[in-house]
Short mmCIF file of C-alpha atoms in Angstrom, two decimals:
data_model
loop_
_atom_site.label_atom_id
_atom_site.label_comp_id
_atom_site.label_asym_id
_atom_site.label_seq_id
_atom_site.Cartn_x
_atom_site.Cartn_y
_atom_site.Cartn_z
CA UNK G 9 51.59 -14.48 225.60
CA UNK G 10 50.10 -10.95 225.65
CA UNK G 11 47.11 -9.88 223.94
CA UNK G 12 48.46 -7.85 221.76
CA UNK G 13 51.39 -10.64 221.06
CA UNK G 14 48.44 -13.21 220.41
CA UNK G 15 46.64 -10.45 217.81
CA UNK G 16 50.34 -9.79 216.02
CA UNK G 17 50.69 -13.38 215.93
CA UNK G 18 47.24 -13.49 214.30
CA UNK G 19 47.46 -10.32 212.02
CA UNK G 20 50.48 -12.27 210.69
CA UNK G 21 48.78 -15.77 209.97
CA UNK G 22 45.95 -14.20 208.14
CA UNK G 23 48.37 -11.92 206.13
CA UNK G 24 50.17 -15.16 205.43
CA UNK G 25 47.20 -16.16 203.68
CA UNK G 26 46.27 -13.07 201.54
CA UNK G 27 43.00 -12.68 204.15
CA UNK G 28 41.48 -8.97 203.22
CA UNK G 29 41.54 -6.32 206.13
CA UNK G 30 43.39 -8.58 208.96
CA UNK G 31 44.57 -6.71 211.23
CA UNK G 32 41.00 -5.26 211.56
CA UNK G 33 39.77 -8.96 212.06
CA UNK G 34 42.53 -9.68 214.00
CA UNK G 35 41.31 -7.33 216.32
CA UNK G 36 37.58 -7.81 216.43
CA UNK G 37 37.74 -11.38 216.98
CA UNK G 38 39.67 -10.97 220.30
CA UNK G 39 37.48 -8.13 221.24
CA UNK G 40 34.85 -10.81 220.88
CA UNK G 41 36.66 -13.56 222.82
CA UNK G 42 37.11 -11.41 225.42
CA UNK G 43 34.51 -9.58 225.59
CA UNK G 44 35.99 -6.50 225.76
CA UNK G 45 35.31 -3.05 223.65
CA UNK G 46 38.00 -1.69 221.87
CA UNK G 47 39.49 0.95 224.56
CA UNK G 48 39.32 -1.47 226.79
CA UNK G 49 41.66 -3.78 224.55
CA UNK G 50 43.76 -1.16 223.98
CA UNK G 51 44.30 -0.42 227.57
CA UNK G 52 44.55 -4.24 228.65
CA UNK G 53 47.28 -4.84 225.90
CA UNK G 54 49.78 -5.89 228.37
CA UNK G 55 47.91 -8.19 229.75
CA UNK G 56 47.50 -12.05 229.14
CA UNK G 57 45.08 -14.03 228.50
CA UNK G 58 42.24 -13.27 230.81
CA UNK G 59 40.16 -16.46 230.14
CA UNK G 60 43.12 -18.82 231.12
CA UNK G 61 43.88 -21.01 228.12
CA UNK G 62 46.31 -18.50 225.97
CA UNK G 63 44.34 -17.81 223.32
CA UNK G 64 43.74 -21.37 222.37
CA UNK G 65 40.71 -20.86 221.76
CA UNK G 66 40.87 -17.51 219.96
CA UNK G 67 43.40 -19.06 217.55
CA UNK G 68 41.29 -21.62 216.40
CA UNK G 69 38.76 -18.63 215.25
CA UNK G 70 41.52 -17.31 213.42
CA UNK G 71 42.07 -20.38 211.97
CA UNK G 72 38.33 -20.21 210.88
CA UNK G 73 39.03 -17.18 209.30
CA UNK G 74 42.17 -18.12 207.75
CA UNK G 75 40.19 -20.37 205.32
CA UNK G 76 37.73 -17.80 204.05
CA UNK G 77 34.63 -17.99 206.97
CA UNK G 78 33.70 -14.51 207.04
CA UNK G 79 34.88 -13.56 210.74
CA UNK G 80 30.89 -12.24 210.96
CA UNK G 81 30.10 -15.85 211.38
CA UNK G 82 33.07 -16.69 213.72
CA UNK G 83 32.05 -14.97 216.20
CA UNK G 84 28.55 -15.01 215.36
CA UNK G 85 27.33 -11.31 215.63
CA UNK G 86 27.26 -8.28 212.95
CA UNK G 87 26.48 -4.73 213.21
CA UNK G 88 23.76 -2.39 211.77
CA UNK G 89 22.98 0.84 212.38
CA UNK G 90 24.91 0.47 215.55
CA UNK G 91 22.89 -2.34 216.57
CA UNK G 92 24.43 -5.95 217.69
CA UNK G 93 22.61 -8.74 215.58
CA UNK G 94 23.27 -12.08 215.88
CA UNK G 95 24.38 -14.09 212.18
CA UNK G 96 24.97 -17.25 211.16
CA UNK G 97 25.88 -19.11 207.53
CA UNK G 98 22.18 -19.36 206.46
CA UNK G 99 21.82 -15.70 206.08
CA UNK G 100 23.52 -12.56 204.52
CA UNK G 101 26.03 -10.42 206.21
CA UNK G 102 24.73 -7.31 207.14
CA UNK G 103 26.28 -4.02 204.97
CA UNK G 104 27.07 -0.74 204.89
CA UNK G 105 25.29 -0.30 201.35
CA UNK G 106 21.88 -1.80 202.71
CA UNK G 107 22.04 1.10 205.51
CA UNK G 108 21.61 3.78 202.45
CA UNK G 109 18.39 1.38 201.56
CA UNK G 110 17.33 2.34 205.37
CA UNK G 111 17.64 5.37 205.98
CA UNK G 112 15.71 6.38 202.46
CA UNK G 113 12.83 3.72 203.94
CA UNK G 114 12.68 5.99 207.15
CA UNK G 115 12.44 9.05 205.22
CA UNK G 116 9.55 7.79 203.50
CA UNK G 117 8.06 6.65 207.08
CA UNK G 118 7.94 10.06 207.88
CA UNK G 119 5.30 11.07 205.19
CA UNK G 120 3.00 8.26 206.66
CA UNK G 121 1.53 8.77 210.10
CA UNK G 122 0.32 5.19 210.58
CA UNK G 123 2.29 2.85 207.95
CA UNK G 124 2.10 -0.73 206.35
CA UNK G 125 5.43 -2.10 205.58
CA UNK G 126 6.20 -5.33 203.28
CA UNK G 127 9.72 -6.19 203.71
CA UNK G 128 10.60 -9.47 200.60
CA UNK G 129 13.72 -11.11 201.71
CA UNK G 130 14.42 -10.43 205.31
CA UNK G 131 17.55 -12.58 206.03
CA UNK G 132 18.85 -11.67 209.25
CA UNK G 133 15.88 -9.43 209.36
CA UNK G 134 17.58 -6.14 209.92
CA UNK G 135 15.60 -3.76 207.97
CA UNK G 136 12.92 -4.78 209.29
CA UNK G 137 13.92 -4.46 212.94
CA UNK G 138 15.80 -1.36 212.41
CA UNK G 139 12.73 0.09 211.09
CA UNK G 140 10.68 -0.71 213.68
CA UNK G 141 13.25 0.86 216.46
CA UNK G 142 13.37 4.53 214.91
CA UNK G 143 10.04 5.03 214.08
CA UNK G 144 6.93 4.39 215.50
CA UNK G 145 3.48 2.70 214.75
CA UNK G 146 4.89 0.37 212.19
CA UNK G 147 3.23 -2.61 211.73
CA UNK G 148 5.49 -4.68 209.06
CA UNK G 149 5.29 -7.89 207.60
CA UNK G 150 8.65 -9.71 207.00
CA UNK G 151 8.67 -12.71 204.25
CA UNK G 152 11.57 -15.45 203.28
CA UNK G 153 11.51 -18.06 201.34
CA UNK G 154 13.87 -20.01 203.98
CA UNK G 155 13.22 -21.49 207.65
CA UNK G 156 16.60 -21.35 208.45
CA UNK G 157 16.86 -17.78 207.62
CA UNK G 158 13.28 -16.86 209.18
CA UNK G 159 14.62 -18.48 212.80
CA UNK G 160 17.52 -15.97 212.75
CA UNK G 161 15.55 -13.15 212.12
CA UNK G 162 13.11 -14.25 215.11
CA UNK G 163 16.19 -14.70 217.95
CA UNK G 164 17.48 -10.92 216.27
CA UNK G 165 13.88 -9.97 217.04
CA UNK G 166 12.79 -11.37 220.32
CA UNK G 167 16.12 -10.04 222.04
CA UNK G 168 14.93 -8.73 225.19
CA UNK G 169 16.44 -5.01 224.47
CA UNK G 170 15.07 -4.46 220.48
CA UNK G 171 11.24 -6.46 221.66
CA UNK G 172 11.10 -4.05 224.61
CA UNK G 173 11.99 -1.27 222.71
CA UNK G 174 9.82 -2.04 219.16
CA UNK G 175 6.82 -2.49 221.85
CA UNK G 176 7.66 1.48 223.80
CA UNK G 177 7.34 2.45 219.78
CA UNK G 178 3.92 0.98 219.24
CA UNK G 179 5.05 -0.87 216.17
CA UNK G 180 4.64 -4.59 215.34
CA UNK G 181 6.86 -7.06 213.00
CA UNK G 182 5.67 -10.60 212.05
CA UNK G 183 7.82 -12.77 210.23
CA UNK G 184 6.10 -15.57 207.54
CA UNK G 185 7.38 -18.02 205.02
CA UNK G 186 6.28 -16.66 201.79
CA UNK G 187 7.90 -17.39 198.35
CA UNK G 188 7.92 -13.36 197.61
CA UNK G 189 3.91 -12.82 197.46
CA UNK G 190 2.50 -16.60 197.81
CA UNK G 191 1.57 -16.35 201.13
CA UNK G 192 0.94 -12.77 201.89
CA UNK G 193 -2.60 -12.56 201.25
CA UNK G 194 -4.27 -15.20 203.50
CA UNK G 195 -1.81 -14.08 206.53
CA UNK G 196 -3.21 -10.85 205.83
CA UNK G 197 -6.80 -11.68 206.14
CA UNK G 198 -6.25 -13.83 208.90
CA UNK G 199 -4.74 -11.01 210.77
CA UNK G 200 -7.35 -8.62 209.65
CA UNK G 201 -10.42 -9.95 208.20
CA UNK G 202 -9.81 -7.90 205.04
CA UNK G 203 -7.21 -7.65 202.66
CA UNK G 204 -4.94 -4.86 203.09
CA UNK G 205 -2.61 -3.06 200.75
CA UNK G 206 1.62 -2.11 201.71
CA UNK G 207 2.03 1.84 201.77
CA UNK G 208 6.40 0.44 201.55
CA UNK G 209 7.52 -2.68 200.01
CA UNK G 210 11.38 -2.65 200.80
CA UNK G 211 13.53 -5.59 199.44
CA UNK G 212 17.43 -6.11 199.23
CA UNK G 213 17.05 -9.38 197.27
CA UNK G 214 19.76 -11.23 195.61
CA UNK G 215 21.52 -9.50 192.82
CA UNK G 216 24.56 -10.84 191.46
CA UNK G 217 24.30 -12.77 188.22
CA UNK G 218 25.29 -16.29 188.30
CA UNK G 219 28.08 -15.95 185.74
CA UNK G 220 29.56 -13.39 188.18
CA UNK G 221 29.43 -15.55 191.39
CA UNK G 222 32.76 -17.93 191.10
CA UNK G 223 34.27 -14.54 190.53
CA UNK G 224 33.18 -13.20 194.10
CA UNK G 225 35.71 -12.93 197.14
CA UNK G 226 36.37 -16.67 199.01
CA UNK G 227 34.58 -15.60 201.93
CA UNK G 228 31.61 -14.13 200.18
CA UNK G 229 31.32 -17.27 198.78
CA UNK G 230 30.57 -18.83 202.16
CA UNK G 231 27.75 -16.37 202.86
CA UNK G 232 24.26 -18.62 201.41
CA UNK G 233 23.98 -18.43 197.28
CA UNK G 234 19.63 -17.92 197.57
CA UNK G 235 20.80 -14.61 199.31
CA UNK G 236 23.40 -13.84 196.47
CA UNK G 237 22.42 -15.30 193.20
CA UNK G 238 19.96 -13.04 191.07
CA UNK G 239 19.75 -15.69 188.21
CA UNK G 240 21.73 -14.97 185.03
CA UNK G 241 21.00 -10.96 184.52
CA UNK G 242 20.76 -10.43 187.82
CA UNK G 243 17.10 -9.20 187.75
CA UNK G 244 14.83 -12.07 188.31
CA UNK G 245 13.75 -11.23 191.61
CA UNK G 246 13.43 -7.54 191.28
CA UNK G 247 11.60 -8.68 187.97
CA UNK G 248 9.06 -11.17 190.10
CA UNK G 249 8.79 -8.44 192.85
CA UNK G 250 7.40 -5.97 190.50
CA UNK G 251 5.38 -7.83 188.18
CA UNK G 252 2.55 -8.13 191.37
CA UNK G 253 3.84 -5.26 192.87
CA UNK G 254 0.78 -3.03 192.68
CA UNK G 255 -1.78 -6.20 193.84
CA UNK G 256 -0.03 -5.14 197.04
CA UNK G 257 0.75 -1.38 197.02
CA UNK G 258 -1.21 1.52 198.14
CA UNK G 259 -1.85 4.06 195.45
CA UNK G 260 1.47 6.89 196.39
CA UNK G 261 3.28 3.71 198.06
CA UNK G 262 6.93 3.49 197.36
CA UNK G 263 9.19 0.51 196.47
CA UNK G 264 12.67 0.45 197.43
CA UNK G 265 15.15 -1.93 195.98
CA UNK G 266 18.68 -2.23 196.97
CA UNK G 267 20.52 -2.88 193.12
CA UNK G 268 23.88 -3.48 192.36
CA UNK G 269 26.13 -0.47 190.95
CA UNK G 270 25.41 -1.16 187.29
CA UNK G 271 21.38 -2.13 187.53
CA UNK G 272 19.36 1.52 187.47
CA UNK G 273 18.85 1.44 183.55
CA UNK G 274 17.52 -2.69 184.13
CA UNK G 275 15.60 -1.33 187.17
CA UNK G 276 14.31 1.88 185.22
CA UNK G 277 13.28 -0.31 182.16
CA UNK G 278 11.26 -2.98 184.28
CA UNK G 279 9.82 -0.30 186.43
CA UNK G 280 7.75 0.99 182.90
CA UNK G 281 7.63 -2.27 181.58
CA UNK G 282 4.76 -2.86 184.55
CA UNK G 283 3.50 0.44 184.92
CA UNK G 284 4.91 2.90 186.64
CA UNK G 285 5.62 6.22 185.17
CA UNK G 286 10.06 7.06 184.65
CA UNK G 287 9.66 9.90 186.54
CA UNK G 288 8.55 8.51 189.39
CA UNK G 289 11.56 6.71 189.49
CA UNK G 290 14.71 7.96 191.56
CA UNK G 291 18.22 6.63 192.32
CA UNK G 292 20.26 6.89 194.93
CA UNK G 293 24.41 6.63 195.19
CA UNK G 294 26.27 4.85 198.30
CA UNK G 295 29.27 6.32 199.66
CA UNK G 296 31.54 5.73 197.01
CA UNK G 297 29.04 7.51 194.22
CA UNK G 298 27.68 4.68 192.41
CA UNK G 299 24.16 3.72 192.03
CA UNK G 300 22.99 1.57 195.02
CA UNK G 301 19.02 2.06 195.87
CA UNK G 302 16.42 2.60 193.89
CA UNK G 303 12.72 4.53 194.91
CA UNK G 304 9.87 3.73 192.95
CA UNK G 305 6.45 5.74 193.20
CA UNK G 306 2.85 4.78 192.69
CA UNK G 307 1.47 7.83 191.78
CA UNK G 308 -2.23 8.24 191.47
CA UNK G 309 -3.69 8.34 187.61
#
């Protein structure tokens, strides 16, 4: 068998089973078990199966995939602002939407010449580490509520290429297990001797509302429910997040929440309801127009 026999072959199993997008899947999988890029597959079509066992091995991914295991997982590794990261079932699949959450943080970054960053919820720890490789003299603080979660944002952060590279920018990222704020301050004056306030707090916490989550595609439904399941509005972490929020921010810090596409009047109500001002209060839309981050200023009294 060919490769591009074995992907047809593939494409057509996970068709068979109503699986979203698989020719696309199909094809990144055997890029994967191959380790080849996609030219490269493209050129090689012809050819069979270069590590000698015809594709058993790559059809027993598809299999994988065939009953709903996000093909992320599979093969173990995501992308993010065209970084590799490495992903497993204890933590969120990297998205495009959470890159529009990014790139807003950086643009903040640039108003701050030396910056504290608070990051609540770092999963795979992306944000963080993508942070931390376009700017420099970050020094960031990265809490999760789970260990499992915590150790694969530490293997995404001690690869030898992004650790070399966060080091050349003069910026530093610790990761702690911290129920949101519960552990933040003695880490803080352990590390410094004093307490110190965030000039970014940055979150993409779970915001679907539990009601909502049997309705969510099969393999979403793989991906962990504490990194999914906002409680039953939706809102209980951003709600939790901001009730303390300005123990921990600097006077002119910002806050920026990644929300679902119907949250910004929830977000813009709890945002007065503990003190901060609706008009320092600004949305932002994802590709598709619809509501997806929200920026919150502390302005000075």
């Amino acid at each position: 068998m060919k490769i591009y026999e074995a992907i047809a072959k593939a494409v057509k199993i996970l068709e068979e089973n109503e699986i979203e997008d698989a020719s696309l899947k199909a094809r990144y999988i055997m890029q994967d078990y191959l380790s080849k890029s996609k030219e490269e597959l493209i050129r090689d079509k012809d050819t069979f199966d270069t590590n000698g066992n015809n594709f058993y091995d790559y059809f027993e991914k598809i299999e994988m995939v065939k009953n709903n295991i996000p093909y992320e997982y599979v093969i173990g590794k995501a992308y993010f602002f065209g970084e590799e990261y490495f992903v497993n079932e204890n933590t969120l699949i990297p998205r495009l939407d959470t890159e529009i959450l990014v790139d807003e943080a950086l643009k903040k970054v640039d108003e701050i010449k030396k910056i504290n960053i608070l990051e609540i919820g770092v999963g795979t720890g992306i944000i963080s580490i993508t942070l931390a490789l376009n700017k420099e003299n970050l020094n960031i603080l990265g809490v999760d509520i789970s260990n499992k979660a915590l150790e694969v944002a530490n293997s995404n952060l001690n690869r030898q290429d992004k650790k070399i590279r966060i080091e050349e920018k003069n910026s530093k990222i610790k990761f702690i297990n911290s129920d949101i704020y519960s552990e933040i301050l003695e880490n803080i004056k352990e590390e410094n001797e004093k307490e110190i306030k965030f000039d970014i707090i940055i979150s993409n916490p779970p915001y679907i509302k539990s009601g909502v989550m049997k309705e969510l595609n099969k393999d979403v439904l793989k991906e962990p429910d504490l990194a999914l399941d906002g409680g039953e509005d939706g809102l209980i972490f951003y709600d939790r997040i901001l009730k303390e929020s300005k123990k921990y921010l600097k006077e002119d810090g910002y806050i920026l929440f990644e929300i679902g596409y119907d949250q910004k009047e929830d977000l813009l109500k709890l945002a007065e309801k503990y003190g901060y001002e609706k008009e320092n209060v600004s949305c932002i839309r994802d590709f598709e127009n619809r509501d997806r981050v929200i920026i919150i200023k502390n302005s000075r009294k």
